[in-house]
CSV table of N, CA and C in Angstrom, one decimal:
chain,number,residue,atom,x,y,z
A,191,MET,N,141.4,133.9,194.9
A,191,MET,CA,142.7,133.9,195.3
A,191,MET,C,142.9,134.4,196.7
A,192,LYS,N,143.6,133.8,197.5
A,192,LYS,CA,143.9,134.3,198.9
A,192,LYS,C,145.3,134.9,198.9
A,193,ILE,N,145.5,136.1,199.4
A,193,ILE,CA,146.7,136.7,199.5
A,193,ILE,C,147.0,137.0,201.0
A,194,ARG,N,148.3,136.7,201.4
A,194,ARG,CA,148.7,136.9,202.8
A,194,ARG,C,150.0,137.6,202.8
A,195,VAL,N,150.3,138.4,203.8
A,195,VAL,CA,151.6,139.0,204.0
A,195,VAL,C,152.3,138.5,205.3
A,196,GLY,N,153.6,138.5,205.3
A,196,GLY,CA,154.3,138.2,206.5
A,196,GLY,C,155.5,139.1,206.7
A,197,PHE,N,155.9,139.2,207.9
A,197,PHE,CA,157.0,140.1,208.3
A,197,PHE,C,158.0,139.4,209.2
A,198,GLY,N,159.3,139.6,208.9
A,198,GLY,CA,160.3,138.9,209.8
A,198,GLY,C,161.3,139.9,210.2
A,199,TYR,N,161.9,139.6,211.4
A,199,TYR,CA,163.0,140.4,211.9
A,199,TYR,C,164.0,139.4,212.6
A,200,ASP,N,165.3,139.6,212.4
A,200,ASP,CA,166.2,138.7,213.0
A,200,ASP,C,167.5,139.4,213.2
A,201,VAL,N,168.3,139.0,214.2
A,201,VAL,CA,169.6,139.6,214.5
A,201,VAL,C,170.6,138.4,214.9
A,202,HIS,N,171.8,138.6,214.5
A,202,HIS,CA,172.9,137.7,215.0
A,202,HIS,C,174.1,138.6,215.3
A,203,GLN,N,174.7,138.2,216.4
A,203,GLN,CA,175.9,138.9,216.8
A,203,GLN,C,177.2,138.4,216.1
A,204,PHE,N,178.2,139.2,215.9
A,204,PHE,CA,179.4,138.8,215.3
A,204,PHE,C,180.1,137.8,216.2
A,205,SER,N,180.9,136.9,215.6
A,205,SER,CA,181.7,135.9,216.4
A,205,SER,C,183.0,135.7,215.6
A,206,GLU,N,184.0,135.6,216.4
A,206,GLU,CA,185.4,135.3,215.8
A,206,GLU,C,185.4,133.8,215.4
A,207,GLY,N,186.2,133.5,214.4
A,207,GLY,CA,186.4,132.1,214.0
A,207,GLY,C,185.3,131.4,213.3
A,208,ARG,N,184.3,132.2,212.7
A,208,ARG,CA,183.2,131.7,211.9
A,208,ARG,C,183.2,132.4,210.6
A,209,ASP,N,182.8,131.7,209.6
A,209,ASP,CA,182.6,132.3,208.2
A,209,ASP,C,181.3,133.2,208.3
A,210,LEU,N,181.3,134.2,207.4
A,210,LEU,CA,180.2,135.1,207.3
A,210,LEU,C,179.3,134.6,206.1
A,211,TRP,N,178.2,134.1,206.4
A,211,TRP,CA,177.2,133.7,205.4
A,211,TRP,C,176.0,134.7,205.4
A,212,LEU,N,175.7,135.3,204.3
A,212,LEU,CA,174.6,136.2,204.1
A,212,LEU,C,174.0,135.9,202.8
A,213,GLY,N,172.7,135.8,202.8
A,213,GLY,CA,172.0,135.6,201.5
A,213,GLY,C,172.4,134.3,200.7
A,214,GLY,N,172.8,133.3,201.5
A,214,GLY,CA,173.2,132.1,200.9
A,214,GLY,C,174.6,132.0,200.3
A,215,ILE,N,175.4,133.1,200.5
A,215,ILE,CA,176.7,133.1,199.9
A,215,ILE,C,177.7,133.5,201.0
A,216,LYS,N,179.0,133.0,200.8
A,216,LYS,CA,180.0,133.3,201.8
A,216,LYS,C,180.6,134.7,201.5
A,217,ILE,N,180.6,135.5,202.5
A,217,ILE,CA,181.2,136.9,202.3
A,217,ILE,C,182.6,136.9,202.9
A,218,ASP,N,183.5,137.5,202.1
A,218,ASP,CA,184.9,137.7,202.6
A,218,ASP,C,184.9,138.7,203.7
A,219,TYR,N,185.0,138.3,205.0
A,219,TYR,CA,185.0,139.2,206.1
A,219,TYR,C,185.7,138.5,207.2
A,220,GLU,N,186.3,139.3,208.1
A,220,GLU,CA,187.1,138.8,209.2
A,220,GLU,C,186.3,138.1,210.3
A,221,ARG,N,185.0,138.3,210.4
A,221,ARG,CA,184.2,137.7,211.4
A,221,ARG,C,182.9,137.1,210.8
A,222,GLY,N,182.4,136.1,211.4
A,222,GLY,CA,181.1,135.6,211.0
A,222,GLY,C,180.1,135.9,212.0
A,223,LEU,N,178.9,135.2,211.9
A,223,LEU,CA,177.8,135.5,212.8
A,223,LEU,C,177.6,134.2,213.7
A,224,LYS,N,177.3,134.5,215.0
A,224,LYS,CA,177.0,133.4,216.0
A,224,LYS,C,175.7,132.8,215.8
A,225,GLY,N,175.6,131.5,215.8
A,225,GLY,CA,174.3,130.9,215.7
A,225,GLY,C,174.4,129.4,215.7
A,226,HIS,N,173.3,128.7,215.9
A,226,HIS,CA,173.3,127.2,215.9
A,226,HIS,C,173.5,126.7,214.5
A,227,SER,N,173.0,127.3,213.5
A,227,SER,CA,173.2,127.0,212.1
A,227,SER,C,174.4,127.8,211.6
A,228,ASP,N,174.4,128.0,210.3
A,228,ASP,CA,175.4,128.9,209.7
A,228,ASP,C,175.2,130.4,210.0
A,229,ALA,N,174.0,130.7,210.7
A,229,ALA,CA,173.7,132.0,211.2
A,229,ALA,C,173.5,133.0,210.1
A,230,ASP,N,173.0,132.6,208.9
A,230,ASP,CA,172.7,133.5,207.8
A,230,ASP,C,171.4,134.3,208.1
A,231,VAL,N,171.6,135.5,208.7
A,231,VAL,CA,170.5,136.3,209.2
A,231,VAL,C,169.5,136.6,208.1
A,232,LEU,N,170.0,136.8,206.9
A,232,LEU,CA,169.0,137.2,205.8
A,232,LEU,C,168.1,136.0,205.5
A,233,VAL,N,168.7,134.8,205.3
A,233,VAL,CA,167.9,133.6,205.1
A,233,VAL,C,166.9,133.4,206.2
A,234,HIS,N,167.4,133.6,207.4
A,234,HIS,CA,166.5,133.3,208.6
A,234,HIS,C,165.3,134.3,208.6
A,235,VAL,N,165.5,135.5,208.3
A,235,VAL,CA,164.4,136.5,208.3
A,235,VAL,C,163.4,136.2,207.2
A,236,ILE,N,163.9,135.7,206.0
A,236,ILE,CA,163.0,135.4,205.0
A,236,ILE,C,162.2,134.2,205.4
A,237,CYS,N,162.8,133.2,206.0
A,237,CYS,CA,162.1,132.0,206.5
A,237,CYS,C,161.0,132.4,207.5
A,238,ASP,N,161.4,133.3,208.4
A,238,ASP,CA,160.4,133.7,209.4
A,238,ASP,C,159.2,134.4,208.8
A,239,ALA,N,159.5,135.3,207.8
A,239,ALA,CA,158.4,136.0,207.2
A,239,ALA,C,157.5,135.1,206.4
A,240,LEU,N,158.1,134.2,205.7
A,240,LEU,CA,157.2,133.2,204.9
A,240,LEU,C,156.4,132.3,205.9
A,241,LEU,N,157.1,131.8,206.9
A,241,LEU,CA,156.3,130.9,207.9
A,241,LEU,C,155.2,131.7,208.5
A,242,GLY,N,155.5,133.0,208.9
A,242,GLY,CA,154.4,133.8,209.5
A,242,GLY,C,153.3,134.0,208.6
A,243,ALA,N,153.6,134.3,207.4
A,243,ALA,CA,152.5,134.6,206.4
A,243,ALA,C,151.6,133.4,206.2
A,244,ALA,N,152.2,132.2,206.3
A,244,ALA,CA,151.4,130.9,206.1
A,244,ALA,C,150.8,130.4,207.5
A,245,ASN,N,151.0,131.2,208.5
A,245,ASN,CA,150.6,130.8,209.9
A,245,ASN,C,151.2,129.4,210.3
A,246,LEU,N,152.5,129.3,210.0
A,246,LEU,CA,153.3,128.1,210.4
A,246,LEU,C,154.3,128.4,211.5
A,247,ARG,N,154.0,129.5,212.3
A,247,ARG,CA,154.8,129.9,213.4
A,247,ARG,C,156.1,130.5,212.9
A,248,ASP,N,157.3,130.0,213.4
A,248,ASP,CA,158.5,130.7,213.0
A,248,ASP,C,159.7,129.7,212.9
A,249,ILE,N,160.8,130.2,212.5
A,249,ILE,CA,162.0,129.3,212.2
A,249,ILE,C,162.4,128.5,213.4
A,250,GLY,N,162.3,129.1,214.6
A,250,GLY,CA,162.7,128.4,215.8
A,250,GLY,C,161.8,127.3,216.2
A,251,PHE,N,160.5,127.4,215.8
A,251,PHE,CA,159.6,126.3,216.0
A,251,PHE,C,159.8,125.2,215.0
A,252,GLN,N,159.9,125.6,213.7
A,252,GLN,CA,160.1,124.6,212.7
A,252,GLN,C,161.4,123.9,212.7
A,253,PHE,N,162.5,124.6,213.0
A,253,PHE,CA,163.9,124.1,213.0
A,253,PHE,C,164.6,124.5,214.3
A,254,PRO,N,164.2,123.9,215.4
A,254,PRO,CA,164.7,124.3,216.7
A,254,PRO,C,166.2,124.2,216.9
A,255,ASP,N,166.8,125.2,217.6
A,255,ASP,CA,168.2,125.1,217.9
A,255,ASP,C,168.6,124.1,218.9
A,256,THR,N,167.6,123.4,219.4
A,256,THR,CA,167.9,122.3,220.3
A,256,THR,C,168.0,120.9,219.6
A,257,ALA,N,167.8,121.0,218.3
A,257,ALA,CA,167.9,119.7,217.5
A,257,ALA,C,169.3,119.6,216.8
A,258,GLY,N,170.0,118.6,217.1
A,258,GLY,CA,171.3,118.4,216.6
A,258,GLY,C,171.3,118.3,215.1
A,259,GLU,N,170.3,118.0,214.4
A,259,GLU,CA,170.3,117.9,212.9
A,259,GLU,C,170.4,119.3,212.3
A,260,PHE,N,170.2,120.3,213.0
A,260,PHE,CA,170.3,121.7,212.5
A,260,PHE,C,171.6,122.4,212.9
A,261,LYS,N,172.5,121.7,213.7
A,261,LYS,CA,173.7,122.3,214.1
A,261,LYS,C,174.6,122.5,212.8
A,262,ASP,N,175.0,123.8,212.7
A,262,ASP,CA,175.9,124.2,211.6
A,262,ASP,C,175.3,124.0,210.2
A,263,ILE,N,174.0,123.8,210.1
A,263,ILE,CA,173.3,123.5,208.8
A,263,ILE,C,173.4,124.7,207.9
A,264,ASP,N,173.5,124.5,206.6
A,264,ASP,CA,173.4,125.5,205.6
A,264,ASP,C,172.0,126.1,205.6
A,265,SER,N,171.8,127.3,205.9
A,265,SER,CA,170.5,127.9,206.0
A,265,SER,C,169.7,127.8,204.7
A,266,LYS,N,170.3,127.6,203.6
A,266,LYS,CA,169.6,127.4,202.3
A,266,LYS,C,168.7,126.2,202.4
A,267,ILE,N,169.2,125.2,203.1
A,267,ILE,CA,168.4,124.0,203.3
A,267,ILE,C,167.1,124.3,204.1
A,268,LEU,N,167.3,125.1,205.1
A,268,LEU,CA,166.1,125.6,205.9
A,268,LEU,C,165.1,126.3,205.0
A,269,LEU,N,165.7,127.2,204.1
A,269,LEU,CA,164.8,128.0,203.2
A,269,LEU,C,164.1,127.0,202.3
A,270,LYS,N,164.8,126.1,201.7
A,270,LYS,CA,164.1,125.1,200.8
A,270,LYS,C,163.0,124.4,201.5
A,271,ARG,N,163.3,123.9,202.8
A,271,ARG,CA,162.2,123.2,203.6
A,271,ARG,C,161.1,124.2,203.9
A,272,THR,N,161.3,125.4,204.1
A,272,THR,CA,160.3,126.4,204.4
A,272,THR,C,159.4,126.5,203.2
A,273,VAL,N,160.0,126.7,202.0
A,273,VAL,CA,159.2,126.8,200.8
A,273,VAL,C,158.3,125.5,200.6
A,274,ALA,N,158.9,124.3,200.9
A,274,ALA,CA,158.1,123.1,200.8
A,274,ALA,C,156.9,123.1,201.8
A,275,LEU,N,157.1,123.6,203.0
A,275,LEU,CA,156.0,123.7,204.0
A,275,LEU,C,154.9,124.6,203.4
A,276,LEU,N,155.3,125.7,202.8
A,276,LEU,CA,154.3,126.6,202.2
A,276,LEU,C,153.5,125.9,201.1
A,277,GLN,N,154.3,125.2,200.3
A,277,GLN,CA,153.6,124.5,199.1
A,277,GLN,C,152.7,123.4,199.6
A,278,GLU,N,153.0,122.8,200.7
A,278,GLU,CA,152.1,121.8,201.3
A,278,GLU,C,150.8,122.4,201.7
A,279,LYS,N,150.8,123.6,202.1
A,279,LYS,CA,149.5,124.3,202.5
A,279,LYS,C,148.9,125.0,201.3
A,280,GLY,N,149.5,124.8,200.1
A,280,GLY,CA,148.9,125.4,198.9
A,280,GLY,C,149.3,126.8,198.5
A,281,PHE,N,150.4,127.3,199.2
A,281,PHE,CA,150.8,128.7,199.0
A,281,PHE,C,152.0,128.7,198.0
A,282,SER,N,152.1,129.8,197.3
A,282,SER,CA,153.3,130.1,196.5
A,282,SER,C,153.7,131.6,196.8
A,283,ILE,N,155.0,131.8,196.5
A,283,ILE,CA,155.5,133.1,196.9
A,283,ILE,C,155.2,134.1,195.8
A,284,GLY,N,154.7,135.3,196.2
A,284,GLY,CA,154.4,136.4,195.3
A,284,GLY,C,155.6,137.2,195.2
A,285,ASN,N,156.1,137.8,196.3
A,285,ASN,CA,157.3,138.6,196.2
A,285,ASN,C,157.9,138.7,197.7
A,286,ILE,N,159.2,139.1,197.7
A,286,ILE,CA,159.9,139.3,199.0
A,286,ILE,C,160.6,140.6,198.9
A,287,ASP,N,160.6,141.4,200.0
A,287,ASP,CA,161.4,142.6,200.1
A,287,ASP,C,162.1,142.5,201.4
A,288,ALA,N,163.5,142.4,201.3
A,288,ALA,CA,164.3,142.2,202.5
A,288,ALA,C,165.4,143.3,202.6
A,289,THR,N,165.7,143.7,203.8
A,289,THR,CA,166.7,144.7,204.1
A,289,THR,C,167.7,144.1,205.1
A,290,ILE,N,169.0,144.2,204.8
A,290,ILE,CA,170.1,143.8,205.7
A,290,ILE,C,170.7,145.1,206.3
A,291,CYS,N,170.8,145.2,207.6
A,291,CYS,CA,171.4,146.3,208.3
A,291,CYS,C,172.8,146.0,208.9
A,292,ALA,N,173.8,146.6,208.3
A,292,ALA,CA,175.2,146.3,208.7
A,292,ALA,C,176.1,147.5,208.4
A,293,GLU,N,176.9,147.9,209.4
A,293,GLU,CA,177.9,148.9,209.1
A,293,GLU,C,179.0,148.3,208.2
A,294,LEU,N,179.5,147.2,208.5
A,294,LEU,CA,180.5,146.5,207.8
A,294,LEU,C,180.2,145.0,207.8
A,295,PRO,N,180.5,144.3,206.8
A,295,PRO,CA,181.1,144.7,205.5
A,295,PRO,C,180.1,145.4,204.6
A,296,LYS,N,180.7,146.1,203.7
A,296,LYS,CA,179.8,146.8,202.7
A,296,LYS,C,179.2,145.6,201.8
A,297,LEU,N,177.9,145.6,201.7
A,297,LEU,CA,177.3,144.5,201.0
A,297,LEU,C,176.8,144.7,199.6
A,298,ASN,N,176.8,145.9,199.1
A,298,ASN,CA,176.3,146.2,197.8
A,298,ASN,C,176.9,145.3,196.7
A,299,PRO,N,178.2,145.0,196.7
A,299,PRO,CA,178.8,144.2,195.7
A,299,PRO,C,178.3,142.7,195.7
A,300,TYR,N,177.6,142.3,196.8
A,300,TYR,CA,177.2,140.9,196.9
A,300,TYR,C,175.7,140.7,196.6
A,301,ILE,N,174.9,141.8,196.5
A,301,ILE,CA,173.5,141.7,196.4
A,301,ILE,C,173.0,140.9,195.2
A,302,GLN,N,173.5,141.1,194.1
A,302,GLN,CA,173.0,140.4,192.9
A,302,GLN,C,173.2,138.9,193.0
A,303,GLU,N,174.4,138.5,193.5
A,303,GLU,CA,174.7,137.1,193.7
A,303,GLU,C,173.7,136.5,194.8
A,304,MET,N,173.4,137.2,195.8
A,304,MET,CA,172.5,136.8,196.8
A,304,MET,C,171.1,136.5,196.2
A,305,LYS,N,170.7,137.5,195.4
A,305,LYS,CA,169.4,137.4,194.7
A,305,LYS,C,169.3,136.1,193.8
A,306,CYS,N,170.4,135.9,193.1
A,306,CYS,CA,170.5,134.8,192.2
A,306,CYS,C,170.4,133.5,193.0
A,307,VAL,N,171.2,133.3,194.0
A,307,VAL,CA,171.2,132.1,194.8
A,307,VAL,C,169.9,131.9,195.5
A,308,LEU,N,169.3,132.9,196.2
A,308,LEU,CA,168.1,132.7,196.9
A,308,LEU,C,166.9,132.4,196.0
A,309,ALA,N,166.8,133.2,194.9
A,309,ALA,CA,165.7,132.9,194.0
A,309,ALA,C,165.7,131.5,193.5
A,310,ARG,N,166.9,131.0,193.2
A,310,ARG,CA,167.0,129.6,192.7
A,310,ARG,C,166.6,128.6,193.8
A,311,VAL,N,167.0,128.9,195.0
A,311,VAL,CA,166.6,128.0,196.1
A,311,VAL,C,165.1,127.9,196.3
A,312,MET,N,164.5,129.1,196.2
A,312,MET,CA,163.0,129.2,196.4
A,312,MET,C,162.2,128.9,195.1
A,313,GLY,N,162.9,128.8,194.0
A,313,GLY,CA,162.1,128.5,192.8
A,313,GLY,C,161.3,129.7,192.3
A,314,ILE,N,161.8,130.9,192.5
A,314,ILE,CA,161.1,132.1,192.1
A,314,ILE,C,162.0,132.9,191.2
A,315,ASP,N,161.4,133.9,190.5
A,315,ASP,CA,162.1,134.8,189.6
A,315,ASP,C,162.9,135.8,190.4
A,316,GLU,N,164.1,136.1,190.0
A,316,GLU,CA,164.9,137.1,190.7
A,316,GLU,C,164.1,138.4,190.8
A,317,GLU,N,163.3,138.7,189.8
A,317,GLU,CA,162.5,139.9,189.8
A,317,GLU,C,161.5,140.0,191.0
A,318,ASP,N,161.2,138.8,191.6
A,318,ASP,CA,160.3,138.8,192.8
A,318,ASP,C,161.0,138.8,194.1
A,319,LEU,N,162.3,139.1,194.1
A,319,LEU,CA,163.1,139.1,195.3
A,319,LEU,C,163.9,140.4,195.3
A,320,SER,N,163.6,141.3,196.3
A,320,SER,CA,164.4,142.5,196.5
A,320,SER,C,165.2,142.4,197.7
A,321,ILE,N,166.5,142.7,197.6
A,321,ILE,CA,167.4,142.7,198.7
A,321,ILE,C,168.1,144.0,198.7
A,322,LYS,N,168.0,144.7,199.9
A,322,LYS,CA,168.7,146.0,200.1
A,322,LYS,C,169.6,145.9,201.3
A,323,ALA,N,170.6,146.8,201.3
A,323,ALA,CA,171.5,146.8,202.4
A,323,ALA,C,171.6,148.3,202.9
A,324,THR,N,171.7,148.5,204.2
A,324,THR,CA,171.8,149.8,204.7
A,324,THR,C,172.6,149.7,206.0
A,325,THR,N,172.9,150.9,206.5
A,325,THR,CA,173.6,151.0,207.8
A,325,THR,C,172.6,151.6,208.8
A,326,THR,N,173.1,151.7,210.1
A,326,THR,CA,172.3,152.4,211.1
A,326,THR,C,172.9,153.7,211.5
A,327,GLU,N,173.8,154.2,210.6
A,327,GLU,CA,174.5,155.5,210.8
A,327,GLU,C,175.2,155.5,212.1
A,328,LYS,N,175.8,154.3,212.4
A,328,LYS,CA,176.7,154.1,213.6
A,328,LYS,C,175.9,154.1,214.9
A,329,LEU,N,174.6,153.9,214.8
A,329,LEU,CA,173.8,153.9,216.0
A,329,LEU,C,173.4,152.4,216.4
A,330,GLY,N,173.3,152.2,217.7
A,330,GLY,CA,172.9,150.9,218.2
A,330,GLY,C,173.9,149.8,218.0
A,331,PHE,N,173.5,148.5,218.3
A,331,PHE,CA,174.4,147.4,218.2
A,331,PHE,C,175.0,147.2,216.8
A,332,VAL,N,174.1,147.5,215.8
A,332,VAL,CA,174.6,147.4,214.4
A,332,VAL,C,175.7,148.5,214.2
A,333,GLY,N,175.4,149.7,214.6
A,333,GLY,CA,176.3,150.8,214.4
A,333,GLY,C,177.6,150.6,215.1
A,334,ARG,N,177.6,149.9,216.3
A,334,ARG,CA,178.8,149.5,217.0
A,334,ARG,C,179.5,148.3,216.4
A,335,GLN,N,179.0,147.8,215.3
A,335,GLN,CA,179.5,146.6,214.7
A,335,GLN,C,179.6,145.4,215.6
A,336,GLU,N,178.5,145.2,216.4
A,336,GLU,CA,178.4,144.0,217.2
A,336,GLU,C,177.7,142.9,216.6
A,337,GLY,N,176.9,143.2,215.5
A,337,GLY,CA,176.2,142.2,214.8
A,337,GLY,C,175.5,142.8,213.6
A,338,ILE,N,174.6,142.0,213.0
A,338,ILE,CA,173.8,142.3,211.8
A,338,ILE,C,172.4,142.0,212.1
A,339,ALA,N,171.5,142.9,211.6
A,339,ALA,CA,170.1,142.7,211.7
A,339,ALA,C,169.5,142.6,210.3
A,340,ALA,N,168.3,142.0,210.1
A,340,ALA,CA,167.7,141.9,208.8
A,340,ALA,C,166.1,142.0,209.0
A,341,TYR,N,165.5,142.5,208.0
A,341,TYR,CA,164.0,142.6,208.0
A,341,TYR,C,163.5,142.0,206.7
A,342,ALA,N,162.3,141.4,206.7
A,342,ALA,CA,161.7,141.0,205.4
A,342,ALA,C,160.2,141.1,205.5
A,343,THR,N,159.7,141.5,204.4
A,343,THR,CA,158.2,141.4,204.2
A,343,THR,C,158.0,140.6,203.0
A,344,VAL,N,157.0,139.7,203.1
A,344,VAL,CA,156.7,138.8,202.0
A,344,VAL,C,155.2,138.8,201.7
A,345,LEU,N,154.9,138.4,200.4
A,345,LEU,CA,153.5,138.2,200.0
A,345,LEU,C,153.4,136.8,199.5
A,346,ILE,N,152.4,136.1,200.0
A,346,ILE,CA,152.2,134.7,199.5
A,346,ILE,C,150.8,134.6,199.0
A,347,GLU,N,150.6,133.7,198.0
A,347,GLU,CA,149.3,133.5,197.4
A,347,GLU,C,148.8,132.1,197.4
A,348,LYS,N,147.5,131.9,197.5
A,348,LYS,CA,146.9,130.6,197.4
A,348,LYS,C,145.9,130.6,196.3
C-alpha cells in the first residue's frame, strides 16, 4: 500500500452582492466571497490538498479561472472531478482534516451539514472528514473581516 499526504491553503476576500458558499452549503450572511467560481474556500482547499497529494498540481491548473466553463461553477462539481482524477491514478481518500478561519459568520452551527454534504460528494464516510472553524483573534485580514482562509491536510492511499 502506498500512502501519501497533501496540504492545502486558500483565501478569498469578501465581496458584496454574492452568496456565501462554504463546505458545499449556502451560509446565511450579508457578504459572499470573491472568485471565478462560487468561491467556496473550504472546497477549494480540499481540492488543492487532494491534488497535491496525488501529484496532480493544484486547482488552478486543473480548473483554470481563465476557462469560461468554470465561471460561477458550483465548487462541489470541482471536488467531484478532483476525486475522479485521484481515482484514475488509483488513489482513494483515507481522511481529511480541514480548518476554516473566519471571524464572522460563526460557523459552528453549519459544520455537521458541511461534513454530510462533502462526504457524500467525495463518496467517503463522514467519520473520515474533520472540519473545524476558528478565528484569528481579530488579527490579520481574517481578523479585520476582509476575507476567509482555510487549510486542509489529507491522506490518500493506493
